[in-house]
């Protein structure tokens, strides 16, 4: 029921051309389950996630907005390249590899459980680097989950989740 209500709210926002949610609408997004957020994000990928864009924080060449829904960590962003491709992206950093692997596995499990059997999972492992692509022939959305090493010496392990239009 929540997802249908939010979908109607988001549709209303889309049709009016407004990219901001009212406090009530944002509260409903915050109360959504991970599956409801994921489904909403996948549905919004074809419109450049316009209804889920928060405050613009990006530079001139690449436009960046804070996202209004978070799946991994609490600092997700929506990034639009100069060529117009828009990506929803989240990253979370970890001090140890095992914690990062657990989050990577959780994200992969959550996506496959929420979206169902129409979605195909392709995973690659190269040493300590993990990469999973999740796609479906019935949608133009693509999901990518990656685990790798970043530059931060305190928390070098990074798990990222991206949703985009193919």
JSON list of C-alpha atoms in Angstrom, two decimals:
[
{"chain": "A", "resi": 1, "resn": "UNK", "atom": "CA", "xyz": [0.00, 0.00, 0.00]},
{"chain": "A", "resi": 2, "resn": "UNK", "atom": "CA", "xyz": [2.83, 2.42, 0.88]},
{"chain": "A", "resi": 3, "resn": "UNK", "atom": "CA", "xyz": [4.46, 1.93, -2.50]},
{"chain": "A", "resi": 4, "resn": "UNK", "atom": "CA", "xyz": [1.25, 2.69, -4.38]},
{"chain": "A", "resi": 5, "resn": "UNK", "atom": "CA", "xyz": [0.73, 5.85, -2.35]},
{"chain": "A", "resi": 6, "resn": "UNK", "atom": "CA", "xyz": [4.31, 6.98, -2.91]},
{"chain": "A", "resi": 7, "resn": "UNK", "atom": "CA", "xyz": [4.14, 6.11, -6.60]},
{"chain": "A", "resi": 8, "resn": "UNK", "atom": "CA", "xyz": [1.06, 8.32, -6.94]},
{"chain": "A", "resi": 9, "resn": "UNK", "atom": "CA", "xyz": [2.81, 11.13, -5.03]},
{"chain": "A", "resi": 10, "resn": "UNK", "atom": "CA", "xyz": [5.90, 10.81, -7.19]},
{"chain": "A", "resi": 11, "resn": "UNK", "atom": "CA", "xyz": [3.79, 10.69, -10.35]},
{"chain": "A", "resi": 12, "resn": "UNK", "atom": "CA", "xyz": [2.07, 13.88, -9.23]},
{"chain": "A", "resi": 13, "resn": "UNK", "atom": "CA", "xyz": [5.39, 15.58, -8.68]},
{"chain": "A", "resi": 14, "resn": "UNK", "atom": "CA", "xyz": [6.66, 14.38, -12.06]},
{"chain": "A", "resi": 15, "resn": "UNK", "atom": "CA", "xyz": [3.63, 15.60, -13.95]},
{"chain": "A", "resi": 16, "resn": "UNK", "atom": "CA", "xyz": [3.80, 19.05, -12.38]},
{"chain": "A", "resi": 17, "resn": "UNK", "atom": "CA", "xyz": [7.47, 19.41, -13.29]},
{"chain": "A", "resi": 18, "resn": "UNK", "atom": "CA", "xyz": [8.54, 20.00, -9.71]},
{"chain": "A", "resi": 19, "resn": "UNK", "atom": "CA", "xyz": [11.58, 18.16, -8.39]},
{"chain": "A", "resi": 20, "resn": "UNK", "atom": "CA", "xyz": [11.06, 18.71, -4.69]},
{"chain": "A", "resi": 21, "resn": "UNK", "atom": "CA", "xyz": [9.06, 16.67, -2.24]},
{"chain": "A", "resi": 22, "resn": "UNK", "atom": "CA", "xyz": [6.94, 18.24, 0.44]},
{"chain": "A", "resi": 23, "resn": "UNK", "atom": "CA", "xyz": [7.92, 17.42, 4.05]},
{"chain": "A", "resi": 24, "resn": "UNK", "atom": "CA", "xyz": [5.05, 14.92, 4.16]},
{"chain": "A", "resi": 25, "resn": "UNK", "atom": "CA", "xyz": [6.22, 13.23, 0.96]},
{"chain": "A", "resi": 26, "resn": "UNK", "atom": "CA", "xyz": [9.83, 13.13, 2.22]},
{"chain": "A", "resi": 27, "resn": "UNK", "atom": "CA", "xyz": [8.61, 11.55, 5.48]},
{"chain": "A", "resi": 28, "resn": "UNK", "atom": "CA", "xyz": [6.88, 8.84, 3.43]},
{"chain": "A", "resi": 29, "resn": "UNK", "atom": "CA", "xyz": [10.10, 8.20, 1.49]},
{"chain": "A", "resi": 30, "resn": "UNK", "atom": "CA", "xyz": [12.00, 7.96, 4.77]},
{"chain": "A", "resi": 31, "resn": "UNK", "atom": "CA", "xyz": [9.47, 5.42, 6.10]},
{"chain": "A", "resi": 32, "resn": "UNK", "atom": "CA", "xyz": [9.69, 3.18, 3.02]},
{"chain": "A", "resi": 33, "resn": "UNK", "atom": "CA", "xyz": [11.29, -0.24, 3.24]},
{"chain": "A", "resi": 34, "resn": "UNK", "atom": "CA", "xyz": [14.50, -0.93, 1.34]},
{"chain": "A", "resi": 35, "resn": "UNK", "atom": "CA", "xyz": [12.49, -2.84, -1.29]},
{"chain": "A", "resi": 36, "resn": "UNK", "atom": "CA", "xyz": [10.07, 0.05, -1.77]},
{"chain": "A", "resi": 37, "resn": "UNK", "atom": "CA", "xyz": [12.97, 2.51, -2.12]},
{"chain": "A", "resi": 38, "resn": "UNK", "atom": "CA", "xyz": [14.73, 0.23, -4.60]},
{"chain": "A", "resi": 39, "resn": "UNK", "atom": "CA", "xyz": [11.60, -0.21, -6.71]},
{"chain": "A", "resi": 40, "resn": "UNK", "atom": "CA", "xyz": [11.00, 3.55, -6.71]},
{"chain": "A", "resi": 41, "resn": "UNK", "atom": "CA", "xyz": [14.61, 4.21, -7.72]},
{"chain": "A", "resi": 42, "resn": "UNK", "atom": "CA", "xyz": [14.48, 1.66, -10.54]},
{"chain": "A", "resi": 43, "resn": "UNK", "atom": "CA", "xyz": [11.22, 3.21, -11.79]},
{"chain": "A", "resi": 44, "resn": "UNK", "atom": "CA", "xyz": [12.70, 6.73, -11.56]},
{"chain": "A", "resi": 45, "resn": "UNK", "atom": "CA", "xyz": [15.91, 5.87, -13.45]},
{"chain": "A", "resi": 46, "resn": "UNK", "atom": "CA", "xyz": [14.28, 6.48, -16.84]},
{"chain": "A", "resi": 47, "resn": "UNK", "atom": "CA", "xyz": [13.39, 10.05, -15.80]},
{"chain": "A", "resi": 48, "resn": "UNK", "atom": "CA", "xyz": [16.85, 10.85, -14.45]},
{"chain": "A", "resi": 49, "resn": "UNK", "atom": "CA", "xyz": [15.64, 10.37, -10.84]},
{"chain": "A", "resi": 50, "resn": "UNK", "atom": "CA", "xyz": [14.12, 13.86, -11.05]},
{"chain": "A", "resi": 51, "resn": "UNK", "atom": "CA", "xyz": [11.70, 13.38, -8.16]},
{"chain": "A", "resi": 52, "resn": "UNK", "atom": "CA", "xyz": [14.42, 12.06, -5.87]},
{"chain": "A", "resi": 53, "resn": "UNK", "atom": "CA", "xyz": [16.88, 14.93, -6.36]},
{"chain": "A", "resi": 54, "resn": "UNK", "atom": "CA", "xyz": [17.55, 17.00, -3.29]},
{"chain": "A", "resi": 55, "resn": "UNK", "atom": "CA", "xyz": [19.83, 20.00, -2.96]},
{"chain": "A", "resi": 56, "resn": "UNK", "atom": "CA", "xyz": [22.23, 20.50, -5.88]},
{"chain": "A", "resi": 57, "resn": "UNK", "atom": "CA", "xyz": [25.82, 20.20, -4.67]},
{"chain": "A", "resi": 58, "resn": "UNK", "atom": "CA", "xyz": [27.76, 19.64, -7.90]},
{"chain": "A", "resi": 59, "resn": "UNK", "atom": "CA", "xyz": [30.16, 21.62, -9.99]},
{"chain": "A", "resi": 60, "resn": "UNK", "atom": "CA", "xyz": [29.87, 23.04, -13.50]},
{"chain": "A", "resi": 61, "resn": "UNK", "atom": "CA", "xyz": [30.88, 20.03, -15.59]},
{"chain": "A", "resi": 62, "resn": "UNK", "atom": "CA", "xyz": [29.00, 17.42, -13.59]},
{"chain": "A", "resi": 63, "resn": "UNK", "atom": "CA", "xyz": [25.73, 18.23, -11.86]},
{"chain": "A", "resi": 64, "resn": "UNK", "atom": "CA", "xyz": [25.26, 16.49, -8.51]},
{"chain": "A", "resi": 65, "resn": "UNK", "atom": "CA", "xyz": [22.31, 16.38, -6.12]},
{"chain": "A", "resi": 66, "resn": "UNK", "atom": "CA", "xyz": [21.86, 14.86, -2.71]},
{"chain": "A", "resi": 67, "resn": "UNK", "atom": "CA", "xyz": [19.46, 11.94, -3.04]},
{"chain": "A", "resi": 68, "resn": "UNK", "atom": "CA", "xyz": [16.23, 11.85, -1.06]},
{"chain": "A", "resi": 69, "resn": "UNK", "atom": "CA", "xyz": [16.37, 8.05, -0.65]},
{"chain": "A", "resi": 70, "resn": "UNK", "atom": "CA", "xyz": [19.36, 6.05, 0.60]},
{"chain": "A", "resi": 71, "resn": "UNK", "atom": "CA", "xyz": [20.09, 2.35, 0.13]},
{"chain": "A", "resi": 72, "resn": "UNK", "atom": "CA", "xyz": [23.76, 1.97, 1.14]},
{"chain": "A", "resi": 73, "resn": "UNK", "atom": "CA", "xyz": [25.03, 4.43, 3.73]},
{"chain": "A", "resi": 74, "resn": "UNK", "atom": "CA", "xyz": [23.45, 7.85, 4.20]},
{"chain": "A", "resi": 75, "resn": "UNK", "atom": "CA", "xyz": [25.19, 9.97, 1.59]},
{"chain": "A", "resi": 76, "resn": "UNK", "atom": "CA", "xyz": [23.71, 8.86, -1.72]},
{"chain": "A", "resi": 77, "resn": "UNK", "atom": "CA", "xyz": [23.86, 11.22, -4.68]},
{"chain": "A", "resi": 78, "resn": "UNK", "atom": "CA", "xyz": [22.37, 11.63, -8.11]},
{"chain": "A", "resi": 79, "resn": "UNK", "atom": "CA", "xyz": [24.99, 12.57, -10.69]},
{"chain": "A", "resi": 80, "resn": "UNK", "atom": "CA", "xyz": [24.33, 13.87, -14.20]},
{"chain": "A", "resi": 81, "resn": "UNK", "atom": "CA", "xyz": [27.26, 13.87, -16.61]},
{"chain": "A", "resi": 82, "resn": "UNK", "atom": "CA", "xyz": [27.81, 16.53, -19.25]},
{"chain": "A", "resi": 83, "resn": "UNK", "atom": "CA", "xyz": [26.44, 13.99, -21.77]},
{"chain": "A", "resi": 84, "resn": "UNK", "atom": "CA", "xyz": [23.14, 13.76, -19.87]},
{"chain": "A", "resi": 85, "resn": "UNK", "atom": "CA", "xyz": [23.57, 10.28, -18.33]},
{"chain": "A", "resi": 86, "resn": "UNK", "atom": "CA", "xyz": [22.19, 10.24, -14.79]},
{"chain": "A", "resi": 87, "resn": "UNK", "atom": "CA", "xyz": [23.28, 7.81, -12.08]},
{"chain": "A", "resi": 88, "resn": "UNK", "atom": "CA", "xyz": [22.04, 7.23, -8.55]},
{"chain": "A", "resi": 89, "resn": "UNK", "atom": "CA", "xyz": [25.08, 6.30, -6.48]},
{"chain": "A", "resi": 90, "resn": "UNK", "atom": "CA", "xyz": [25.80, 5.39, -2.86]},
{"chain": "A", "resi": 91, "resn": "UNK", "atom": "CA", "xyz": [29.09, 4.57, -1.19]},
{"chain": "A", "resi": 92, "resn": "UNK", "atom": "CA", "xyz": [30.02, 3.39, 2.25]},
{"chain": "A", "resi": 93, "resn": "UNK", "atom": "CA", "xyz": [33.56, 2.92, 3.58]},
{"chain": "A", "resi": 94, "resn": "UNK", "atom": "CA", "xyz": [34.80, 0.24, 5.98]},
{"chain": "A", "resi": 95, "resn": "UNK", "atom": "CA", "xyz": [37.89, -0.33, 8.06]},
{"chain": "A", "resi": 96, "resn": "UNK", "atom": "CA", "xyz": [38.00, -4.06, 7.38]},
{"chain": "A", "resi": 97, "resn": "UNK", "atom": "CA", "xyz": [37.41, -6.21, 4.34]},
{"chain": "A", "resi": 98, "resn": "UNK", "atom": "CA", "xyz": [34.97, -8.63, 6.05]},
{"chain": "A", "resi": 99, "resn": "UNK", "atom": "CA", "xyz": [32.53, -5.83, 6.92]},
{"chain": "A", "resi": 100, "resn": "UNK", "atom": "CA", "xyz": [32.64, -4.56, 3.34]},
{"chain": "A", "resi": 101, "resn": "UNK", "atom": "CA", "xyz": [31.97, -8.08, 2.00]},
{"chain": "A", "resi": 102, "resn": "UNK", "atom": "CA", "xyz": [28.93, -8.40, 4.30]},
{"chain": "A", "resi": 103, "resn": "UNK", "atom": "CA", "xyz": [27.45, -5.13, 2.99]},
{"chain": "A", "resi": 104, "resn": "UNK", "atom": "CA", "xyz": [28.18, -6.12, -0.63]},
{"chain": "A", "resi": 105, "resn": "UNK", "atom": "CA", "xyz": [26.41, -9.44, -0.06]},
{"chain": "A", "resi": 106, "resn": "UNK", "atom": "CA", "xyz": [23.53, -7.72, 1.74]},
{"chain": "A", "resi": 107, "resn": "UNK", "atom": "CA", "xyz": [23.06, -5.25, -1.12]},
{"chain": "A", "resi": 108, "resn": "UNK", "atom": "CA", "xyz": [23.13, -8.02, -3.72]},
{"chain": "A", "resi": 109, "resn": "UNK", "atom": "CA", "xyz": [20.69, -10.14, -1.72]},
{"chain": "A", "resi": 110, "resn": "UNK", "atom": "CA", "xyz": [18.35, -7.20, -1.12]},
{"chain": "A", "resi": 111, "resn": "UNK", "atom": "CA", "xyz": [18.26, -6.31, -4.82]},
{"chain": "A", "resi": 112, "resn": "UNK", "atom": "CA", "xyz": [17.61, -9.86, -5.99]},
{"chain": "A", "resi": 113, "resn": "UNK", "atom": "CA", "xyz": [14.95, -10.49, -3.33]},
{"chain": "A", "resi": 114, "resn": "UNK", "atom": "CA", "xyz": [13.17, -7.19, -3.93]},
{"chain": "A", "resi": 115, "resn": "UNK", "atom": "CA", "xyz": [13.15, -7.24, -7.72]},
{"chain": "A", "resi": 116, "resn": "UNK", "atom": "CA", "xyz": [12.45, -10.92, -8.34]},
{"chain": "A", "resi": 117, "resn": "UNK", "atom": "CA", "xyz": [13.51, -13.59, -10.78]},
{"chain": "A", "resi": 118, "resn": "UNK", "atom": "CA", "xyz": [13.29, -11.44, -13.93]},
{"chain": "A", "resi": 119, "resn": "UNK", "atom": "CA", "xyz": [16.58, -9.84, -12.95]},
{"chain": "A", "resi": 120, "resn": "UNK", "atom": "CA", "xyz": [19.84, -11.52, -13.94]},
{"chain": "A", "resi": 121, "resn": "UNK", "atom": "CA", "xyz": [22.89, -11.38, -11.67]},
{"chain": "A", "resi": 122, "resn": "UNK", "atom": "CA", "xyz": [26.41, -11.40, -13.05]},
{"chain": "A", "resi": 123, "resn": "UNK", "atom": "CA", "xyz": [29.21, -11.38, -10.46]},
{"chain": "A", "resi": 124, "resn": "UNK", "atom": "CA", "xyz": [32.96, -11.15, -10.91]},
{"chain": "A", "resi": 125, "resn": "UNK", "atom": "CA", "xyz": [35.66, -11.57, -8.30]},
{"chain": "A", "resi": 126, "resn": "UNK", "atom": "CA", "xyz": [39.27, -10.58, -8.82]},
{"chain": "A", "resi": 127, "resn": "UNK", "atom": "CA", "xyz": [41.19, -11.07, -5.60]},
{"chain": "A", "resi": 128, "resn": "UNK", "atom": "CA", "xyz": [39.59, -8.71, -3.08]},
{"chain": "A", "resi": 129, "resn": "UNK", "atom": "CA", "xyz": [37.63, -6.79, -5.72]},
{"chain": "A", "resi": 130, "resn": "UNK", "atom": "CA", "xyz": [33.99, -7.81, -6.17]},
{"chain": "A", "resi": 131, "resn": "UNK", "atom": "CA", "xyz": [31.64, -6.53, -8.88]},
{"chain": "A", "resi": 132, "resn": "UNK", "atom": "CA", "xyz": [28.00, -7.46, -9.45]},
{"chain": "A", "resi": 133, "resn": "UNK", "atom": "CA", "xyz": [25.79, -6.31, -12.31]},
{"chain": "A", "resi": 134, "resn": "UNK", "atom": "CA", "xyz": [22.04, -6.85, -12.08]},
{"chain": "A", "resi": 135, "resn": "UNK", "atom": "CA", "xyz": [19.87, -6.29, -15.17]},
{"chain": "A", "resi": 136, "resn": "UNK", "atom": "CA", "xyz": [16.53, -7.28, -16.62]},
{"chain": "A", "resi": 137, "resn": "UNK", "atom": "CA", "xyz": [15.36, -7.56, -20.20]},
{"chain": "A", "resi": 138, "resn": "UNK", "atom": "CA", "xyz": [12.01, -6.06, -19.17]},
{"chain": "A", "resi": 139, "resn": "UNK", "atom": "CA", "xyz": [13.45, -2.70, -18.02]},
{"chain": "A", "resi": 140, "resn": "UNK", "atom": "CA", "xyz": [16.03, -0.16, -19.09]},
{"chain": "A", "resi": 141, "resn": "UNK", "atom": "CA", "xyz": [17.47, 0.08, -15.57]},
{"chain": "A", "resi": 142, "resn": "UNK", "atom": "CA", "xyz": [20.80, -1.41, -14.54]},
{"chain": "A", "resi": 143, "resn": "UNK", "atom": "CA", "xyz": [22.18, -1.93, -11.04]},
{"chain": "A", "resi": 144, "resn": "UNK", "atom": "CA", "xyz": [25.85, -2.26, -10.18]},
{"chain": "A", "resi": 145, "resn": "UNK", "atom": "CA", "xyz": [27.32, -3.18, -6.79]},
{"chain": "A", "resi": 146, "resn": "UNK", "atom": "CA", "xyz": [31.08, -3.02, -6.31]},
{"chain": "A", "resi": 147, "resn": "UNK", "atom": "CA", "xyz": [33.59, -3.58, -3.53]},
{"chain": "A", "resi": 148, "resn": "UNK", "atom": "CA", "xyz": [37.13, -2.33, -3.83]},
{"chain": "A", "resi": 149, "resn": "UNK", "atom": "CA", "xyz": [39.90, -0.50, -2.09]},
{"chain": "A", "resi": 150, "resn": "UNK", "atom": "CA", "xyz": [39.87, 3.29, -1.88]},
{"chain": "A", "resi": 151, "resn": "UNK", "atom": "CA", "xyz": [42.49, 5.83, -0.86]},
{"chain": "A", "resi": 152, "resn": "UNK", "atom": "CA", "xyz": [41.41, 6.38, 2.75]},
{"chain": "A", "resi": 153, "resn": "UNK", "atom": "CA", "xyz": [43.97, 4.74, 5.05]},
{"chain": "A", "resi": 154, "resn": "UNK", "atom": "CA", "xyz": [41.55, 4.54, 8.03]},
{"chain": "A", "resi": 155, "resn": "UNK", "atom": "CA", "xyz": [38.63, 3.02, 6.08]},
{"chain": "A", "resi": 156, "resn": "UNK", "atom": "CA", "xyz": [40.09, 1.73, 2.81]},
{"chain": "A", "resi": 157, "resn": "UNK", "atom": "CA", "xyz": [37.30, -0.65, 1.76]},
{"chain": "A", "resi": 158, "resn": "UNK", "atom": "CA", "xyz": [34.52, 0.92, -0.31]},
{"chain": "A", "resi": 159, "resn": "UNK", "atom": "CA", "xyz": [31.18, -0.61, -1.27]},
{"chain": "A", "resi": 160, "resn": "UNK", "atom": "CA", "xyz": [29.22, 1.27, -3.92]},
{"chain": "A", "resi": 161, "resn": "UNK", "atom": "CA", "xyz": [25.76, 0.77, -5.39]},
{"chain": "A", "resi": 162, "resn": "UNK", "atom": "CA", "xyz": [24.71, 2.45, -8.63]},
{"chain": "A", "resi": 163, "resn": "UNK", "atom": "CA", "xyz": [21.40, 2.53, -10.46]},
{"chain": "A", "resi": 164, "resn": "UNK", "atom": "CA", "xyz": [21.21, 3.95, -13.96]},
{"chain": "A", "resi": 165, "resn": "UNK", "atom": "CA", "xyz": [19.34, 3.76, -17.21]},
{"chain": "A", "resi": 166, "resn": "UNK", "atom": "CA", "xyz": [21.18, 1.41, -19.61]}
]
